[in-house]
Amino acid sequence: ILNVEQSPQSLHVQEGDSTNFTCSFPSSNFYALHWYRWETAKSPEALFVMTLNGDEKKKGRISATLNTKEGYSYLYIKGSQPEDSATYLCAHGLISGGGADGLTFGKGTHLIIQP
Amino acid sequence: EAGVTQFPSHSVIEKGQTVTLRCDPISGHDNLYWYRRVMGKEIKFLLHFVKESKQDESGMPNNRFLAERTGGTYSTLKVQPAELEDSGVYFCASSLVGLASPLHFGNGTRLTVT
């Protein structure tokens, strides 16, 4: 994998259901993995920053895991609510000298929660 | 704390004109990044400042783009002369400890080149 890939591209979920989506990234020269929540007409808002293999982070009903050896991260949302509707972006950062200094973003997973 | 602010929020210019975008990061954030999102594509890195120094400008598309951060506070991104393909949303973000800490994004400047 050369780029950051997110799947699925879009997802419709019933209110109250739980859901998860995937981010795949290059495993070499890994430094950090970020998740952002992006609502229309607003700026991306940070959810999690993970740097260690096996990291698990949680914020309310949202959690994320990280596997740097195989190059993937999962984002989980438990008991989806309408306000969870947004695009969820995954972004990967390389170690200094391993490539560009900035984050490489995926195209995002567009989540729609249906009441 | 005040967030990252960007000005203007929208700009419509003609091909060949010049536009300057401004970003005020969160106070105390030494790391400042510029990103761009072209319609339908992913957000792409342009460059990274630490204080007033350019750490990495490998994402800058070409020499029509010039970024500065005088005094290590606010930053400007100038496009001169603008081309049609420069249209997109330009985001500025700042962080406390580089990529080990979350990026705080501004609301972006939507640039349309006609």
PDB file of N, CA, C and O in Angstrom, chain A residues 26-97:
ATOM      1  N   PRO A  26       0.707   2.684   4.609  1.00  0.00           N
ATOM      2  CA  PRO A  26       2.012   2.007   4.485  1.00  0.00           C
ATOM      3  C   PRO A  26       2.588   1.749   5.876  1.00  0.00           C
ATOM      4  O   PRO A  26       2.583   2.631   6.727  1.00  0.00           O
ATOM      5  N   SER A  27       3.096   0.556   6.120  1.00  0.00           N
ATOM      6  CA  SER A  27       3.597   0.221   7.459  1.00  0.00           C
ATOM      7  C   SER A  27       5.042   0.677   7.681  1.00  0.00           C
ATOM      8  O   SER A  27       5.489   0.761   8.829  1.00  0.00           O
ATOM      9  N   SER A  28       5.765   0.990   6.614  1.00  0.00           N
ATOM     10  CA  SER A  28       7.162   1.400   6.786  1.00  0.00           C
ATOM     11  C   SER A  28       7.253   2.872   7.179  1.00  0.00           C
ATOM     12  O   SER A  28       6.415   3.678   6.798  1.00  0.00           O
ATOM     13  N   ASN A  29       8.297   3.191   7.952  1.00  0.00           N
ATOM     14  CA  ASN A  29       8.544   4.572   8.393  1.00  0.00           C
ATOM     15  C   ASN A  29       7.359   5.192   9.135  1.00  0.00           C
ATOM     16  O   ASN A  29       7.170   6.402   9.103  1.00  0.00           O
ATOM     17  N   PHE A  30       6.610   4.373   9.846  1.00  0.00           N
ATOM     18  CA  PHE A  30       5.413   4.868  10.529  1.00  0.00           C
ATOM     19  C   PHE A  30       5.781   5.794  11.679  1.00  0.00           C
ATOM     20  O   PHE A  30       6.698   5.521  12.453  1.00  0.00           O
ATOM     21  N   TYR A  31       4.994   6.885  11.823  1.00  0.00           N
ATOM     22  CA  TYR A  31       5.165   7.771  12.964  1.00  0.00           C
ATOM     23  C   TYR A  31       3.854   7.991  13.720  1.00  0.00           C
ATOM     24  O   TYR A  31       3.810   7.874  14.939  1.00  0.00           O
ATOM     25  N   ALA A  32       2.798   8.305  12.993  1.00  0.00           N
ATOM     26  CA  ALA A  32       1.538   8.607  13.686  1.00  0.00           C
ATOM     27  C   ALA A  32       0.347   8.338  12.764  1.00  0.00           C
ATOM     28  O   ALA A  32       0.456   8.418  11.541  1.00  0.00           O
ATOM     29  N   LEU A  33      -0.781   8.060  13.386  1.00  0.00           N
ATOM     30  CA  LEU A  33      -2.041   7.854  12.672  1.00  0.00           C
ATOM     31  C   LEU A  33      -3.087   8.733  13.345  1.00  0.00           C
ATOM     32  O   LEU A  33      -3.262   8.686  14.567  1.00  0.00           O
ATOM     33  N   HIS A  34      -3.718   9.572  12.530  1.00  0.00           N
ATOM     34  CA  HIS A  34      -4.728  10.510  13.041  1.00  0.00           C
ATOM     35  C   HIS A  34      -6.091  10.149  12.486  1.00  0.00           C
ATOM     36  O   HIS A  34      -6.210   9.719  11.332  1.00  0.00           O
ATOM     37  N   TRP A  35      -7.130  10.370  13.294  1.00  0.00           N
ATOM     38  CA  TRP A  35      -8.512  10.304  12.822  1.00  0.00           C
ATOM     39  C   TRP A  35      -9.149  11.673  13.052  1.00  0.00           C
ATOM     40  O   TRP A  35      -8.998  12.271  14.132  1.00  0.00           O
ATOM     41  N   TYR A  36      -9.884  12.137  12.033  1.00  0.00           N
ATOM     42  CA  TYR A  36     -10.590  13.408  12.122  1.00  0.00           C
ATOM     43  C   TYR A  36     -12.040  13.211  11.733  1.00  0.00           C
ATOM     44  O   TYR A  36     -12.376  12.372  10.885  1.00  0.00           O
ATOM     45  N   ARG A  37     -12.883  14.033  12.314  1.00  0.00           N
ATOM     46  CA  ARG A  37     -14.303  14.069  11.985  1.00  0.00           C
ATOM     47  C   ARG A  37     -14.547  15.379  11.252  1.00  0.00           C
ATOM     48  O   ARG A  37     -14.161  16.455  11.730  1.00  0.00           O
ATOM     49  N   TRP A  38     -15.197  15.302  10.076  1.00  0.00           N
ATOM     50  CA  TRP A  38     -15.356  16.482   9.241  1.00  0.00           C
ATOM     51  C   TRP A  38     -16.799  16.636   8.842  1.00  0.00           C
ATOM     52  O   TRP A  38     -17.325  15.841   8.052  1.00  0.00           O
ATOM     53  N   GLU A  39     -17.423  17.682   9.387  1.00  0.00           N
ATOM     54  CA  GLU A  39     -18.800  17.985   9.023  1.00  0.00           C
ATOM     55  C   GLU A  39     -18.805  19.018   7.912  1.00  0.00           C
ATOM     56  O   GLU A  39     -17.926  19.889   7.854  1.00  0.00           O
ATOM     57  N   THR A  40     -19.820  18.951   7.082  1.00  0.00           N
ATOM     58  CA  THR A  40     -19.960  19.875   5.950  1.00  0.00           C
ATOM     59  C   THR A  40     -19.894  21.315   6.432  1.00  0.00           C
ATOM     60  O   THR A  40     -20.506  21.658   7.442  1.00  0.00           O
ATOM     61  N   ALA A  41     -19.139  22.122   5.711  1.00  0.00           N
ATOM     62  CA  ALA A  41     -18.997  23.559   5.970  1.00  0.00           C
ATOM     63  C   ALA A  41     -18.243  23.870   7.272  1.00  0.00           C
ATOM     64  O   ALA A  41     -18.225  25.008   7.716  1.00  0.00           O
ATOM     65  N   LYS A  42     -17.630  22.865   7.853  1.00  0.00           N
ATOM     66  CA  LYS A  42     -16.802  23.099   9.047  1.00  0.00           C
ATOM     67  C   LYS A  42     -15.378  22.607   8.773  1.00  0.00           C
ATOM     68  O   LYS A  42     -15.092  22.073   7.707  1.00  0.00           O
ATOM     69  N   SER A  43     -14.508  22.794   9.744  1.00  0.00           N
ATOM     70  CA  SER A  43     -13.133  22.313   9.588  1.00  0.00           C
ATOM     71  C   SER A  43     -13.002  20.929  10.213  1.00  0.00           C
ATOM     72  O   SER A  43     -13.761  20.576  11.116  1.00  0.00           O
ATOM     73  N   PRO A  44     -12.056  20.119   9.715  1.00  0.00           N
ATOM     74  CA  PRO A  44     -11.835  18.803  10.324  1.00  0.00           C
ATOM     75  C   PRO A  44     -11.481  18.953  11.803  1.00  0.00           C
ATOM     76  O   PRO A  44     -10.704  19.821  12.180  1.00  0.00           O
ATOM     77  N   GLU A  45     -12.067  18.058  12.607  1.00  0.00           N
ATOM     78  CA  GLU A  45     -11.866  18.115  14.053  1.00  0.00           C
ATOM     79  C   GLU A  45     -11.184  16.827  14.500  1.00  0.00           C
ATOM     80  O   GLU A  45     -11.641  15.723  14.159  1.00  0.00           O
ATOM     81  N   ALA A  46     -10.104  16.959  15.241  1.00  0.00           N
ATOM     82  CA  ALA A  46      -9.331  15.784  15.644  1.00  0.00           C
ATOM     83  C   ALA A  46     -10.119  14.892  16.595  1.00  0.00           C
ATOM     84  O   ALA A  46     -10.755  15.377  17.548  1.00  0.00           O
ATOM     85  N   LEU A  47     -10.081  13.595  16.324  1.00  0.00           N
ATOM     86  CA  LEU A  47     -10.656  12.602  17.226  1.00  0.00           C
ATOM     87  C   LEU A  47      -9.538  11.922  18.019  1.00  0.00           C
ATOM     88  O   LEU A  47      -9.554  11.907  19.242  1.00  0.00           O
ATOM     89  N   PHE A  48      -8.581  11.341  17.293  1.00  0.00           N
ATOM     90  CA  PHE A  48      -7.516  10.580  17.948  1.00  0.00           C
ATOM     91  C   PHE A  48      -6.191  10.774  17.220  1.00  0.00           C
ATOM     92  O   PHE A  48      -6.165  10.939  16.012  1.00  0.00           O
ATOM     93  N   VAL A  49      -5.112  10.708  18.010  1.00  0.00           N
ATOM     94  CA  VAL A  49      -3.769  10.590  17.473  1.00  0.00           C
ATOM     95  C   VAL A  49      -3.153   9.369  18.125  1.00  0.00           C
ATOM     96  O   VAL A  49      -3.136   9.268  19.362  1.00  0.00           O
ATOM     97  N   MET A  50      -2.694   8.446  17.302  1.00  0.00           N
ATOM     98  CA  MET A  50      -2.105   7.210  17.833  1.00  0.00           C
ATOM     99  C   MET A  50      -0.713   7.025  17.259  1.00  0.00           C
ATOM    100  O   MET A  50      -0.501   7.272  16.069  1.00  0.00           O
ATOM    101  N   THR A  51       0.230   6.613  18.116  1.00  0.00           N
ATOM    102  CA  THR A  51       1.604   6.484  17.666  1.00  0.00           C
ATOM    103  C   THR A  51       2.200   5.098  17.922  1.00  0.00           C
ATOM    104  O   THR A  51       3.217   4.759  17.339  1.00  0.00           O
ATOM    105  N   LEU A  52       1.584   4.314  18.805  1.00  0.00           N
ATOM    106  CA  LEU A  52       2.178   3.023  19.165  1.00  0.00           C
ATOM    107  C   LEU A  52       1.356   1.855  18.646  1.00  0.00           C
ATOM    108  O   LEU A  52       0.114   1.877  18.723  1.00  0.00           O
ATOM    109  N   ASN A  53       2.038   0.814  18.180  1.00  0.00           N
ATOM    110  CA  ASN A  53       1.352  -0.390  17.733  1.00  0.00           C
ATOM    111  C   ASN A  53       0.517  -0.944  18.889  1.00  0.00           C
ATOM    112  O   ASN A  53       1.002  -1.048  20.020  1.00  0.00           O
ATOM    113  N   GLY A  54      -0.732  -1.265  18.610  1.00  0.00           N
ATOM    114  CA  GLY A  54      -1.597  -1.787  19.659  1.00  0.00           C
ATOM    115  C   GLY A  54      -2.370  -0.713  20.402  1.00  0.00           C
ATOM    116  O   GLY A  54      -3.216  -1.027  21.245  1.00  0.00           O
ATOM    117  N   ASP A  55      -2.099   0.564  20.091  1.00  0.00           N
ATOM    118  CA  ASP A  55      -2.821   1.663  20.728  1.00  0.00           C
ATOM    119  C   ASP A  55      -4.324   1.481  20.551  1.00  0.00           C
ATOM    120  O   ASP A  55      -4.792   1.084  19.490  1.00  0.00           O
ATOM    121  N   GLU A  56      -5.054   1.784  21.606  1.00  0.00           N
ATOM    122  CA  GLU A  56      -6.508   1.854  21.539  1.00  0.00           C
ATOM    123  C   GLU A  56      -6.912   3.143  22.231  1.00  0.00           C
ATOM    124  O   GLU A  56      -6.470   3.417  23.337  1.00  0.00           O
ATOM    125  N   LYS A  57      -7.762   3.931  21.552  1.00  0.00           N
ATOM    126  CA  LYS A  57      -8.195   5.198  22.131  1.00  0.00           C
ATOM    127  C   LYS A  57      -9.719   5.218  22.137  1.00  0.00           C
ATOM    128  O   LYS A  57     -10.364   4.623  21.278  1.00  0.00           O
ATOM    129  N   LYS A  58     -10.268   5.936  23.122  1.00  0.00           N
ATOM    130  CA  LYS A  58     -11.727   6.007  23.223  1.00  0.00           C
ATOM    131  C   LYS A  58     -12.140   7.413  23.618  1.00  0.00           C
ATOM    132  O   LYS A  58     -11.518   8.052  24.474  1.00  0.00           O
ATOM    133  N   LYS A  59     -13.241   7.858  22.983  1.00  0.00           N
ATOM    134  CA  LYS A  59     -13.813   9.159  23.313  1.00  0.00           C
ATOM    135  C   LYS A  59     -15.321   8.990  23.240  1.00  0.00           C
ATOM    136  O   LYS A  59     -15.902   8.980  22.158  1.00  0.00           O
ATOM    137  N   GLY A  60     -15.935   8.821  24.397  1.00  0.00           N
ATOM    138  CA  GLY A  60     -17.385   8.602  24.419  1.00  0.00           C
ATOM    139  C   GLY A  60     -17.737   7.299  23.715  1.00  0.00           C
ATOM    140  O   GLY A  60     -17.241   6.231  24.068  1.00  0.00           O
ATOM    141  N   ARG A  61     -18.580   7.397  22.683  1.00  0.00           N
ATOM    142  CA  ARG A  61     -19.023   6.199  21.956  1.00  0.00           C
ATOM    143  C   ARG A  61     -18.087   5.824  20.806  1.00  0.00           C
ATOM    144  O   ARG A  61     -18.335   4.860  20.089  1.00  0.00           O
ATOM    145  N   ILE A  62     -17.061   6.603  20.611  1.00  0.00           N
ATOM    146  CA  ILE A  62     -16.143   6.377  19.485  1.00  0.00           C
ATOM    147  C   ILE A  62     -14.813   5.840  20.005  1.00  0.00           C
ATOM    148  O   ILE A  62     -14.285   6.339  21.008  1.00  0.00           O
ATOM    149  N   SER A  63     -14.299   4.823  19.329  1.00  0.00           N
ATOM    150  CA  SER A  63     -13.003   4.277  19.704  1.00  0.00           C
ATOM    151  C   SER A  63     -12.219   3.924  18.454  1.00  0.00           C
ATOM    152  O   SER A  63     -12.776   3.817  17.360  1.00  0.00           O
ATOM    153  N   ALA A  64     -10.909   3.747  18.628  1.00  0.00           N
ATOM    154  CA  ALA A  64     -10.049   3.419  17.488  1.00  0.00           C
ATOM    155  C   ALA A  64      -8.944   2.497  17.944  1.00  0.00           C
ATOM    156  O   ALA A  64      -8.514   2.535  19.103  1.00  0.00           O
ATOM    157  N   THR A  65      -8.487   1.658  17.012  1.00  0.00           N
ATOM    158  CA  THR A  65      -7.362   0.759  17.279  1.00  0.00           C
ATOM    159  C   THR A  65      -6.314   0.951  16.205  1.00  0.00           C
ATOM    160  O   THR A  65      -6.603   1.469  15.118  1.00  0.00           O
ATOM    161  N   LEU A  66      -5.104   0.514  16.504  1.00  0.00           N
ATOM    162  CA  LEU A  66      -4.000   0.718  15.582  1.00  0.00           C
ATOM    163  C   LEU A  66      -3.126  -0.523  15.499  1.00  0.00           C
ATOM    164  O   LEU A  66      -2.725  -1.068  16.527  1.00  0.00           O
ATOM    165  N   ASN A  67      -2.822  -0.950  14.266  1.00  0.00           N
ATOM    166  CA  ASN A  67      -1.870  -2.030  14.021  1.00  0.00           C
ATOM    167  C   ASN A  67      -0.837  -1.503  13.029  1.00  0.00           C
ATOM    168  O   ASN A  67      -1.106  -1.397  11.829  1.00  0.00           O
ATOM    169  N   THR A  68       0.326  -1.125  13.550  1.00  0.00           N
ATOM    170  CA  THR A  68       1.337  -0.510  12.678  1.00  0.00           C
ATOM    171  C   THR A  68       2.102  -1.559  11.883  1.00  0.00           C
ATOM    172  O   THR A  68       2.652  -1.242  10.832  1.00  0.00           O
ATOM    173  N   LYS A  69       2.158  -2.782  12.373  1.00  0.00           N
ATOM    174  CA  LYS A  69       2.929  -3.817  11.677  1.00  0.00           C
ATOM    175  C   LYS A  69       2.252  -4.220  10.365  1.00  0.00           C
ATOM    176  O   LYS A  69       2.916  -4.455   9.353  1.00  0.00           O
ATOM    177  N   GLU A  70       0.930  -4.295  10.406  1.00  0.00           N
ATOM    178  CA  GLU A  70       0.205  -4.663   9.191  1.00  0.00           C
ATOM    179  C   GLU A  70      -0.411  -3.445   8.495  1.00  0.00           C
ATOM    180  O   GLU A  70      -0.965  -3.582   7.413  1.00  0.00           O
ATOM    181  N   GLY A  71      -0.312  -2.306   9.107  1.00  0.00           N
ATOM    182  CA  GLY A  71      -0.726  -1.064   8.470  1.00  0.00           C
ATOM    183  C   GLY A  71      -2.228  -0.862   8.376  1.00  0.00           C
ATOM    184  O   GLY A  71      -2.751  -0.592   7.290  1.00  0.00           O
ATOM    185  N   TYR A  72      -2.921  -0.977   9.514  1.00  0.00           N
ATOM    186  CA  TYR A  72      -4.350  -0.653   9.480  1.00  0.00           C
ATOM    187  C   TYR A  72      -4.808  -0.105  10.827  1.00  0.00           C
ATOM    188  O   TYR A  72      -4.198  -0.345  11.865  1.00  0.00           O
ATOM    189  N   SER A  73      -5.916   0.631  10.750  1.00  0.00           N
ATOM    190  CA  SER A  73      -6.569   1.181  11.935  1.00  0.00           C
ATOM    191  C   SER A  73      -8.074   1.052  11.723  1.00  0.00           C
ATOM    192  O   SER A  73      -8.555   1.182  10.590  1.00  0.00           O
ATOM    193  N   TYR A  74      -8.783   0.764  12.803  1.00  0.00           N
ATOM    194  CA  TYR A  74     -10.240   0.702  12.746  1.00  0.00           C
ATOM    195  C   TYR A  74     -10.818   1.823  13.602  1.00  0.00           C
ATOM    196  O   TYR A  74     -10.296   2.127  14.675  1.00  0.00           O
ATOM    197  N   LEU A  75     -11.904   2.386  13.136  1.00  0.00           N
ATOM    198  CA  LEU A  75     -12.677   3.347  13.935  1.00  0.00           C
ATOM    199  C   LEU A  75     -14.036   2.716  14.195  1.00  0.00           C
ATOM    200  O   LEU A  75     -14.686   2.236  13.261  1.00  0.00           O
ATOM    201  N   TYR A  76     -14.451   2.718  15.463  1.00  0.00           N
ATOM    202  CA  TYR A  76     -15.722   2.115  15.850  1.00  0.00           C
ATOM    203  C   TYR A  76     -16.641   3.199  16.419  1.00  0.00           C
ATOM    204  O   TYR A  76     -16.191   4.052  17.186  1.00  0.00           O
ATOM    205  N   ILE A  77     -17.918   3.132  16.063  1.00  0.00           N
ATOM    206  CA  ILE A  77     -18.909   4.006  16.680  1.00  0.00           C
ATOM    207  C   ILE A  77     -19.996   3.104  17.242  1.00  0.00           C
ATOM    208  O   ILE A  77     -20.603   2.310  16.508  1.00  0.00           O
ATOM    209  N   LYS A  78     -20.236   3.254  18.522  1.00  0.00           N
ATOM    210  CA  LYS A  78     -21.221   2.410  19.207  1.00  0.00           C
ATOM    211  C   LYS A  78     -22.527   3.176  19.350  1.00  0.00           C
ATOM    212  O   LYS A  78     -22.515   4.350  19.757  1.00  0.00           O
ATOM    213  N   GLY A  79     -23.654   2.536  19.035  1.00  0.00           N
ATOM    214  CA  GLY A  79     -24.936   3.207  19.219  1.00  0.00           C
ATOM    215  C   GLY A  79     -25.025   4.516  18.462  1.00  0.00           C
ATOM    216  O   GLY A  79     -25.188   5.584  19.044  1.00  0.00           O
ATOM    217  N   SER A  80     -24.929   4.446  17.134  1.00  0.00           N
ATOM    218  CA  SER A  80     -24.864   5.652  16.280  1.00  0.00           C
ATOM    219  C   SER A  80     -26.025   6.595  16.538  1.00  0.00           C
ATOM    220  O   SER A  80     -27.176   6.164  16.713  1.00  0.00           O
ATOM    221  N   GLN A  81     -25.730   7.891  16.539  1.00  0.00           N
ATOM    222  CA  GLN A  81     -26.718   8.944  16.698  1.00  0.00           C
ATOM    223  C   GLN A  81     -26.684   9.835  15.463  1.00  0.00           C
ATOM    224  O   GLN A  81     -25.646   9.917  14.789  1.00  0.00           O
ATOM    225  N   PRO A  82     -27.777  10.543  15.171  1.00  0.00           N
ATOM    226  CA  PRO A  82     -27.792  11.415  13.976  1.00  0.00           C
ATOM    227  C   PRO A  82     -26.621  12.398  13.942  1.00  0.00           C
ATOM    228  O   PRO A  82     -26.099  12.696  12.864  1.00  0.00           O
ATOM    229  N   GLU A  83     -26.204  12.869  15.111  1.00  0.00           N
ATOM    230  CA  GLU A  83     -25.094  13.837  15.139  1.00  0.00           C
ATOM    231  C   GLU A  83     -23.745  13.216  14.773  1.00  0.00           C
ATOM    232  O   GLU A  83     -22.747  13.932  14.613  1.00  0.00           O
ATOM    233  N   ASP A  84     -23.702  11.900  14.639  1.00  0.00           N
ATOM    234  CA  ASP A  84     -22.463  11.241  14.198  1.00  0.00           C
ATOM    235  C   ASP A  84     -22.287  11.329  12.686  1.00  0.00           C
ATOM    236  O   ASP A  84     -21.217  10.983  12.161  1.00  0.00           O
ATOM    237  N   SER A  85     -23.317  11.770  11.991  1.00  0.00           N
ATOM    238  CA  SER A  85     -23.222  11.895  10.528  1.00  0.00           C
ATOM    239  C   SER A  85     -22.130  12.897  10.177  1.00  0.00           C
ATOM    240  O   SER A  85     -22.156  14.047  10.627  1.00  0.00           O
ATOM    241  N   ALA A  86     -21.167  12.444   9.398  1.00  0.00           N
ATOM    242  CA  ALA A  86     -20.014  13.276   9.036  1.00  0.00           C
ATOM    243  C   ALA A  86     -19.113  12.443   8.128  1.00  0.00           C
ATOM    244  O   ALA A  86     -19.385  11.255   7.900  1.00  0.00           O
ATOM    245  N   THR A  87     -18.048  13.060   7.650  1.00  0.00           N
ATOM    246  CA  THR A  87     -17.008  12.308   6.953  1.00  0.00           C
ATOM    247  C   THR A  87     -15.869  12.075   7.937  1.00  0.00           C
ATOM    248  O   THR A  87     -15.434  13.009   8.623  1.00  0.00           O
ATOM    249  N   TYR A  88     -15.417  10.832   8.027  1.00  0.00           N
ATOM    250  CA  TYR A  88     -14.348  10.485   8.957  1.00  0.00           C
ATOM    251  C   TYR A  88     -13.065  10.286   8.147  1.00  0.00           C
ATOM    252  O   TYR A  88     -12.998   9.436   7.250  1.00  0.00           O
ATOM    253  N   LEU A  89     -12.080  11.093   8.477  1.00  0.00           N
ATOM    254  CA  LEU A  89     -10.814  11.088   7.747  1.00  0.00           C
ATOM    255  C   LEU A  89      -9.733  10.399   8.563  1.00  0.00           C
ATOM    256  O   LEU A  89      -9.598  10.634   9.759  1.00  0.00           O
ATOM    257  N   CYS A  90      -8.954   9.602   7.885  1.00  0.00           N
ATOM    258  CA  CYS A  90      -7.790   8.969   8.463  1.00  0.00           C
ATOM    259  C   CYS A  90      -6.572   9.617   7.824  1.00  0.00           C
ATOM    260  O   CYS A  90      -6.587   9.941   6.626  1.00  0.00           O
ATOM    261  N   ALA A  91      -5.514   9.833   8.599  1.00  0.00           N
ATOM    262  CA  ALA A  91      -4.310  10.465   8.053  1.00  0.00           C
ATOM    263  C   ALA A  91      -3.078   9.842   8.697  1.00  0.00           C
ATOM    264  O   ALA A  91      -3.055   9.563   9.894  1.00  0.00           O
ATOM    265  N   HIS A  92      -2.066   9.677   7.899  1.00  0.00           N
ATOM    266  CA  HIS A  92      -0.863   8.944   8.294  1.00  0.00           C
ATOM    267  C   HIS A  92       0.343   9.864   8.242  1.00  0.00           C
ATOM    268  O   HIS A  92       0.478  10.661   7.298  1.00  0.00           O
ATOM    269  N   GLY A  93       1.197   9.775   9.251  1.00  0.00           N
ATOM    270  CA  GLY A  93       2.413  10.581   9.277  1.00  0.00           C
ATOM    271  C   GLY A  93       3.647   9.692   9.324  1.00  0.00           C
ATOM    272  O   GLY A  93       3.647   8.646   9.992  1.00  0.00           O
ATOM    273  N   LEU A  94       4.701  10.128   8.625  1.00  0.00           N
ATOM    274  CA  LEU A  94       5.945   9.356   8.558  1.00  0.00           C
ATOM    275  C   LEU A  94       6.962   9.888   9.548  1.00  0.00           C
ATOM    276  O   LEU A  94       6.892  11.051   9.959  1.00  0.00           O
ATOM    277  N   ILE A  95       7.936   9.054   9.890  1.00  0.00           N
ATOM    278  CA  ILE A  95       9.022   9.512  10.753  1.00  0.00           C
ATOM    279  C   ILE A  95       9.829  10.567  10.021  1.00  0.00           C
ATOM    280  O   ILE A  95       9.842  10.609   8.791  1.00  0.00           O
ATOM    281  N   SER A  96      10.482  11.427  10.781  1.00  0.00           N
ATOM    282  CA  SER A  96      11.269  12.493  10.180  1.00  0.00           C
ATOM    283  C   SER A  96      12.337  11.897   9.288  1.00  0.00           C
ATOM    284  O   SER A  96      13.064  10.977   9.685  1.00  0.00           O
ATOM    285  N   GLY A  97      12.412  12.387   8.056  1.00  0.00           N
ATOM    286  CA  GLY A  97      13.375  11.855   7.102  1.00  0.00           C
ATOM    287  C   GLY A  97      12.824  10.700   6.287  1.00  0.00           C
ATOM    288  O   GLY A  97      13.450  10.247   5.324  1.00  0.00           O
TER     289      GLY A  97
END
